[in-house]
Amino acid sequence: MTPDQVERAASALVAARKGSAIAVLPQGAVPQSEADSYQIQNAVVAKLGEKIGGWKVGISPLGGHFAAPIYASTVVPSPANLPARNFKIIGIECEIGFRFNQALPVRPQPYDRHEVLAACSLVPTIEVVDSRYQDFRAIDRLMVLADNFSNGGLVYGPAASNWDGIDLAHPPIDVTADGKPFADCTGLRAGTPIELLLAAVAHANGRGGIAAGVVITTGTHTGLVFTEPGVKIAADYGRLGRVEVSFPR
């Protein structure tokens, strides 16, 4: 994409964040590759004056992995109260996250598994899904990726002190909405949290590195389930901890 095309796409997404959702990106400003989507992500971050407080990561259908930034202003500890009026939709995904206790600055050589795990702690998370599109499930994936893959925020719990021996791809998660069963824990569809963590660190190493306090979240174990204003969501991860978020009207 040309700088002008990136600018037009980013401007449309910024306007949608501040106003009404859009159907699609403007004609002639639609990403044609994941690299295009990342350029748009960067431009939106700059226009909003945001800092990156987290990353979401997943398996790309094109091969390898994809990643999207989560704004620092939307990464909050549990228990959290997030006013429903700040969202166009409220989707819930329960995920294994990793919060960095020390920075991993940009460097030429990749960080290895030992370095990454030594720098972070495992935390249970709830990703809040939101979109700047009218129906993100009906449009091209690259446009969704340009919009931070529909991230609306991230709530993280206390660091888990002992997760040795737990199958992190299929952890026990009990999710409730106002105390009633809300979502089934089916596990990750592809990959493992550690694999996805390492992929996200490698990606971030090419986009400014990782600051202390950043949280990487590694994909939903409960699918995507929508909730309503006024509801309290709680996710109990057993030995891994608990996360709570409310959406007051």
mmCIF file of N, CA, C and O in Angstrom, residues 23-84:
data_model
loop_
_atom_site.group_PDB
_atom_site.id
_atom_site.type_symbol
_atom_site.label_atom_id
_atom_site.label_comp_id
_atom_site.label_asym_id
_atom_site.label_seq_id
_atom_site.Cartn_x
_atom_site.Cartn_y
_atom_site.Cartn_z
ATOM 1 N N ALA A 23 -18.889 -0.052 7.257
ATOM 2 C CA ALA A 23 -19.127 -1.339 6.594
ATOM 3 C C ALA A 23 -17.804 -1.988 6.219
ATOM 4 O O ALA A 23 -17.555 -3.159 6.538
ATOM 5 N N VAL A 24 -16.957 -1.229 5.523
ATOM 6 C CA VAL A 24 -15.657 -1.705 5.067
ATOM 7 C C VAL A 24 -14.726 -0.504 4.992
ATOM 8 O O VAL A 24 -15.148 0.641 5.160
ATOM 9 N N LEU A 25 -13.470 -0.751 4.690
ATOM 10 C CA LEU A 25 -12.520 0.338 4.466
ATOM 11 C C LEU A 25 -12.799 1.003 3.113
ATOM 12 O O LEU A 25 -13.407 0.395 2.230
ATOM 13 N N PRO A 26 -12.352 2.243 2.950
ATOM 14 C CA PRO A 26 -12.626 2.948 1.699
ATOM 15 C C PRO A 26 -12.060 2.215 0.475
ATOM 16 O O PRO A 26 -11.015 1.557 0.563
ATOM 17 N N GLN A 27 -12.750 2.344 -0.628
ATOM 18 C CA GLN A 27 -12.278 1.749 -1.871
ATOM 19 C C GLN A 27 -10.887 2.300 -2.200
ATOM 20 O O GLN A 27 -10.635 3.493 -2.085
ATOM 21 N N GLY A 28 -9.983 1.410 -2.573
ATOM 22 C CA GLY A 28 -8.618 1.808 -2.870
ATOM 23 C C GLY A 28 -7.726 1.884 -1.651
ATOM 24 O O GLY A 28 -6.531 2.182 -1.779
ATOM 25 N N ALA A 29 -8.288 1.603 -0.460
ATOM 26 C CA ALA A 29 -7.493 1.639 0.771
ATOM 27 C C ALA A 29 -7.681 0.344 1.559
ATOM 28 O O ALA A 29 -7.686 0.343 2.784
ATOM 29 N N VAL A 30 -7.844 -0.743 0.822
ATOM 30 C CA VAL A 30 -8.069 -2.053 1.431
ATOM 31 C C VAL A 30 -6.759 -2.842 1.420
ATOM 32 O O VAL A 30 -6.108 -2.945 0.382
ATOM 33 N N PRO A 31 -6.331 -3.391 2.555
ATOM 34 C CA PRO A 31 -5.070 -4.139 2.593
ATOM 35 C C PRO A 31 -5.113 -5.376 1.699
ATOM 36 O O PRO A 31 -6.129 -6.064 1.627
ATOM 37 N N GLN A 32 -3.974 -5.628 1.054
ATOM 38 C CA GLN A 32 -3.847 -6.784 0.174
ATOM 39 C C GLN A 32 -2.921 -7.852 0.750
ATOM 40 O O GLN A 32 -2.724 -8.903 0.134
ATOM 41 N N SER A 33 -2.350 -7.589 1.900
ATOM 42 C CA SER A 33 -1.423 -8.527 2.536
ATOM 43 C C SER A 33 -1.417 -8.247 4.031
ATOM 44 O O SER A 33 -1.891 -7.189 4.491
ATOM 45 N N GLU A 34 -0.875 -9.189 4.803
ATOM 46 C CA GLU A 34 -0.749 -8.951 6.236
ATOM 47 C C GLU A 34 0.175 -7.767 6.499
ATOM 48 O O GLU A 34 -0.053 -6.983 7.430
ATOM 49 N N ALA A 35 1.211 -7.600 5.673
ATOM 50 C CA ALA A 35 2.108 -6.453 5.829
ATOM 51 C C ALA A 35 1.341 -5.137 5.684
ATOM 52 O O ALA A 35 1.587 -4.175 6.423
ATOM 53 N N ASP A 36 0.393 -5.090 4.757
ATOM 54 C CA ASP A 36 -0.451 -3.903 4.608
ATOM 55 C C ASP A 36 -1.260 -3.662 5.887
ATOM 56 O O ASP A 36 -1.382 -2.528 6.363
ATOM 57 N N SER A 37 -1.840 -4.731 6.424
ATOM 58 C CA SER A 37 -2.642 -4.602 7.641
ATOM 59 C C SER A 37 -1.797 -4.071 8.795
ATOM 60 O O SER A 37 -2.265 -3.244 9.597
ATOM 61 N N TYR A 38 -0.556 -4.529 8.881
ATOM 62 C CA TYR A 38 0.316 -4.051 9.959
ATOM 63 C C TYR A 38 0.653 -2.571 9.784
ATOM 64 O O TYR A 38 0.756 -1.834 10.774
ATOM 65 N N GLN A 39 0.817 -2.127 8.554
ATOM 66 C CA GLN A 39 1.044 -0.700 8.327
ATOM 67 C C GLN A 39 -0.143 0.122 8.823
ATOM 68 O O GLN A 39 0.030 1.187 9.432
ATOM 69 N N ILE A 40 -1.337 -0.365 8.553
ATOM 70 C CA ILE A 40 -2.541 0.346 9.005
ATOM 71 C C ILE A 40 -2.619 0.334 10.529
ATOM 72 O O ILE A 40 -2.931 1.356 11.156
ATOM 73 N N GLN A 41 -2.334 -0.814 11.153
ATOM 74 C CA GLN A 41 -2.309 -0.879 12.616
ATOM 75 C C GLN A 41 -1.392 0.199 13.183
ATOM 76 O O GLN A 41 -1.761 0.930 14.109
ATOM 77 N N ASN A 42 -0.180 0.294 12.639
ATOM 78 C CA ASN A 42 0.793 1.262 13.132
ATOM 79 C C ASN A 42 0.290 2.691 12.970
ATOM 80 O O ASN A 42 0.478 3.541 13.856
ATOM 81 N N ALA A 43 -0.337 2.960 11.834
ATOM 82 C CA ALA A 43 -0.833 4.312 11.569
ATOM 83 C C ALA A 43 -1.957 4.689 12.531
ATOM 84 O O ALA A 43 -2.037 5.839 12.984
ATOM 85 N N VAL A 44 -2.837 3.733 12.847
ATOM 86 C CA VAL A 44 -3.921 4.012 13.784
ATOM 87 C C VAL A 44 -3.359 4.285 15.184
ATOM 88 O O VAL A 44 -3.792 5.224 15.868
ATOM 89 N N VAL A 45 -2.392 3.485 15.615
ATOM 90 C CA VAL A 45 -1.744 3.712 16.915
ATOM 91 C C VAL A 45 -1.209 5.142 16.985
ATOM 92 O O VAL A 45 -1.416 5.869 17.968
ATOM 93 N N ALA A 46 -0.519 5.556 15.926
ATOM 94 C CA ALA A 46 0.077 6.893 15.902
ATOM 95 C C ALA A 46 -0.997 7.983 15.933
ATOM 96 O O ALA A 46 -0.875 8.974 16.658
ATOM 97 N N LYS A 47 -2.049 7.813 15.152
ATOM 98 C CA LYS A 47 -3.107 8.819 15.094
ATOM 99 C C LYS A 47 -3.821 8.973 16.432
ATOM 100 O O LYS A 47 -4.227 10.077 16.818
ATOM 101 N N LEU A 48 -3.991 7.869 17.146
ATOM 102 C CA LEU A 48 -4.684 7.902 18.437
ATOM 103 C C LEU A 48 -3.771 8.345 19.576
ATOM 104 O O LEU A 48 -4.245 8.634 20.675
ATOM 105 N N GLY A 49 -2.459 8.364 19.320
ATOM 106 C CA GLY A 49 -1.516 8.695 20.375
ATOM 107 C C GLY A 49 -1.442 7.633 21.452
ATOM 108 O O GLY A 49 -1.111 7.919 22.603
ATOM 109 N N GLU A 50 -1.749 6.401 21.070
ATOM 110 C CA GLU A 50 -1.746 5.289 22.017
ATOM 111 C C GLU A 50 -0.345 4.681 22.148
ATOM 112 O O GLU A 50 0.519 4.876 21.297
ATOM 113 N N LYS A 51 -0.172 3.925 23.224
ATOM 114 C CA LYS A 51 1.002 3.082 23.387
ATOM 115 C C LYS A 51 0.537 1.627 23.365
ATOM 116 O O LYS A 51 -0.615 1.329 23.673
ATOM 117 N N ILE A 52 1.440 0.733 22.998
ATOM 118 C CA ILE A 52 1.097 -0.687 22.952
ATOM 119 C C ILE A 52 1.283 -1.293 24.337
ATOM 120 O O ILE A 52 2.374 -1.268 24.904
ATOM 121 N N GLY A 53 0.181 -1.825 24.869
ATOM 122 C CA GLY A 53 0.223 -2.445 26.188
ATOM 123 C C GLY A 53 0.075 -3.947 26.140
ATOM 124 O O GLY A 53 0.149 -4.624 27.164
ATOM 125 N N GLY A 54 -0.142 -4.486 24.937
ATOM 126 C CA GLY A 54 -0.297 -5.919 24.790
ATOM 127 C C GLY A 54 -0.306 -6.313 23.330
ATOM 128 O O GLY A 54 -0.316 -5.462 22.429
ATOM 129 N N TRP A 55 -0.277 -7.610 23.112
ATOM 130 C CA TRP A 55 -0.380 -8.181 21.763
ATOM 131 C C TRP A 55 -1.295 -9.387 21.809
ATOM 132 O O TRP A 55 -1.265 -10.167 22.766
ATOM 133 N N LYS A 56 -2.112 -9.549 20.779
ATOM 134 C CA LYS A 56 -2.833 -10.798 20.589
ATOM 135 C C LYS A 56 -2.203 -11.503 19.395
ATOM 136 O O LYS A 56 -1.735 -10.853 18.450
ATOM 137 N N VAL A 57 -2.193 -12.811 19.447
ATOM 138 C CA VAL A 57 -1.479 -13.589 18.442
ATOM 139 C C VAL A 57 -2.281 -14.827 18.098
ATOM 140 O O VAL A 57 -3.039 -15.350 18.926
ATOM 141 N N GLY A 58 -2.149 -15.283 16.859
ATOM 142 C CA GLY A 58 -2.845 -16.483 16.431
ATOM 143 C C GLY A 58 -2.160 -17.120 15.241
ATOM 144 O O GLY A 58 -1.158 -16.611 14.724
ATOM 145 N N ILE A 59 -2.698 -18.245 14.806
ATOM 146 C CA ILE A 59 -2.190 -18.950 13.637
ATOM 147 C C ILE A 59 -2.786 -18.316 12.383
ATOM 148 O O ILE A 59 -3.997 -18.170 12.273
ATOM 149 N N SER A 60 -1.934 -17.948 11.450
ATOM 150 C CA SER A 60 -2.414 -17.334 10.213
ATOM 151 C C SER A 60 -2.807 -18.402 9.204
ATOM 152 O O SER A 60 -2.089 -19.391 9.028
ATOM 153 N N PRO A 61 -3.927 -18.233 8.498
ATOM 154 C CA PRO A 61 -4.289 -19.183 7.434
ATOM 155 C C PRO A 61 -3.324 -19.125 6.256
ATOM 156 O O PRO A 61 -3.314 -20.016 5.408
ATOM 157 N N LEU A 62 -2.488 -18.092 6.225
ATOM 158 C CA LEU A 62 -1.489 -17.953 5.165
ATOM 159 C C LEU A 62 -0.186 -18.662 5.519
ATOM 160 O O LEU A 62 0.750 -18.683 4.729
ATOM 161 N N GLY A 63 -0.125 -19.231 6.724
ATOM 162 C CA GLY A 63 1.106 -19.847 7.209
ATOM 163 C C GLY A 63 1.760 -18.953 8.238
ATOM 164 O O GLY A 63 1.719 -17.719 8.126
ATOM 165 N N GLY A 64 2.372 -19.537 9.239
ATOM 166 C CA GLY A 64 2.991 -18.739 10.287
ATOM 167 C C GLY A 64 1.957 -18.191 11.256
ATOM 168 O O GLY A 64 0.923 -18.811 11.516
ATOM 169 N N HIS A 65 2.236 -17.012 11.785
ATOM 170 C CA HIS A 65 1.385 -16.414 12.802
ATOM 171 C C HIS A 65 1.028 -14.984 12.428
ATOM 172 O O HIS A 65 1.731 -14.342 11.650
ATOM 173 N N PHE A 66 -0.059 -14.480 12.994
ATOM 174 C CA PHE A 66 -0.400 -13.070 12.867
ATOM 175 C C PHE A 66 -0.400 -12.466 14.267
ATOM 176 O O PHE A 66 -0.485 -13.171 15.282
ATOM 177 N N ALA A 67 -0.325 -11.134 14.329
ATOM 178 C CA ALA A 67 -0.363 -10.456 15.619
ATOM 179 C C ALA A 67 -1.040 -9.107 15.459
ATOM 180 O O ALA A 67 -1.099 -8.538 14.369
ATOM 181 N N ALA A 68 -1.566 -8.617 16.569
ATOM 182 C CA ALA A 68 -2.214 -7.305 16.573
ATOM 183 C C ALA A 68 -1.981 -6.644 17.922
ATOM 184 O O ALA A 68 -2.003 -7.312 18.963
ATOM 185 N N PRO A 69 -1.756 -5.330 17.918
ATOM 186 C CA PRO A 69 -1.516 -4.632 19.184
ATOM 187 C C PRO A 69 -2.791 -4.448 19.992
ATOM 188 O O PRO A 69 -3.890 -4.369 19.443
ATOM 189 N N ILE A 70 -2.618 -4.382 21.304
ATOM 190 C CA ILE A 70 -3.684 -4.018 22.236
ATOM 191 C C ILE A 70 -3.230 -2.736 22.922
ATOM 192 O O ILE A 70 -2.115 -2.669 23.451
ATOM 193 N N TYR A 71 -4.061 -1.728 22.913
ATOM 194 C CA TYR A 71 -3.660 -0.424 23.431
ATOM 195 C C TYR A 71 -3.503 -0.455 24.942
ATOM 196 O O TYR A 71 -4.313 -1.055 25.666
ATOM 197 N N ALA A 72 -2.456 0.235 25.431
ATOM 198 C CA ALA A 72 -2.151 0.236 26.862
ATOM 199 C C ALA A 72 -3.325 0.756 27.691
ATOM 200 O O ALA A 72 -3.545 0.291 28.817
ATOM 201 N N SER A 73 -4.082 1.692 27.136
ATOM 202 C CA SER A 73 -5.205 2.263 27.876
ATOM 203 C C SER A 73 -6.332 1.258 28.094
ATOM 204 O O SER A 73 -7.236 1.497 28.903
ATOM 205 N N THR A 74 -6.296 0.123 27.379
ATOM 206 C CA THR A 74 -7.358 -0.880 27.480
ATOM 207 C C THR A 74 -6.894 -2.171 28.140
ATOM 208 O O THR A 74 -7.649 -3.142 28.194
ATOM 209 N N VAL A 75 -5.668 -2.203 28.645
ATOM 210 C CA VAL A 75 -5.144 -3.376 29.352
ATOM 211 C C VAL A 75 -5.236 -3.097 30.845
ATOM 212 O O VAL A 75 -4.551 -2.197 31.362
ATOM 213 N N VAL A 76 -6.094 -3.832 31.555
ATOM 214 C CA VAL A 76 -6.398 -3.499 32.949
ATOM 215 C C VAL A 76 -6.393 -4.757 33.819
ATOM 216 O O VAL A 76 -6.716 -5.851 33.358
ATOM 217 N N PRO A 77 -6.054 -4.607 35.097
ATOM 218 C CA PRO A 77 -6.068 -5.768 35.995
ATOM 219 C C PRO A 77 -7.480 -6.119 36.437
ATOM 220 O O PRO A 77 -8.385 -5.281 36.456
ATOM 221 N N SER A 78 -7.645 -7.368 36.818
ATOM 222 C CA SER A 78 -8.911 -7.862 37.375
ATOM 223 C C SER A 78 -8.947 -7.576 38.874
ATOM 224 O O SER A 78 -7.905 -7.623 39.546
ATOM 225 N N PRO A 79 -10.140 -7.299 39.413
ATOM 226 C CA PRO A 79 -11.450 -7.172 38.759
ATOM 227 C C PRO A 79 -11.567 -5.821 38.066
ATOM 228 O O PRO A 79 -11.080 -4.812 38.566
ATOM 229 N N ALA A 80 -12.216 -5.803 36.911
ATOM 230 C CA ALA A 80 -12.297 -4.592 36.105
ATOM 231 C C ALA A 80 -13.749 -4.183 35.886
ATOM 232 O O ALA A 80 -14.639 -5.030 35.801
ATOM 233 N N ASN A 81 -13.953 -2.887 35.789
ATOM 234 C CA ASN A 81 -15.245 -2.324 35.403
ATOM 235 C C ASN A 81 -15.043 -1.527 34.127
ATOM 236 O O ASN A 81 -14.352 -0.494 34.140
ATOM 237 N N LEU A 82 -15.619 -2.012 33.026
ATOM 238 C CA LEU A 82 -15.473 -1.373 31.728
ATOM 239 C C LEU A 82 -16.845 -0.912 31.268
ATOM 240 O O LEU A 82 -17.692 -1.744 30.928
ATOM 241 N N PRO A 83 -17.096 0.393 31.252
ATOM 242 C CA PRO A 83 -18.427 0.878 30.862
ATOM 243 C C PRO A 83 -18.854 0.366 29.495
ATOM 244 O O PRO A 83 -18.110 0.446 28.520
ATOM 245 N N ALA A 84 -20.054 -0.175 29.433
ATOM 246 C CA ALA A 84 -20.559 -0.770 28.194
ATOM 247 C C ALA A 84 -20.631 0.255 27.065
ATOM 248 O O ALA A 84 -20.499 -0.101 25.894
#
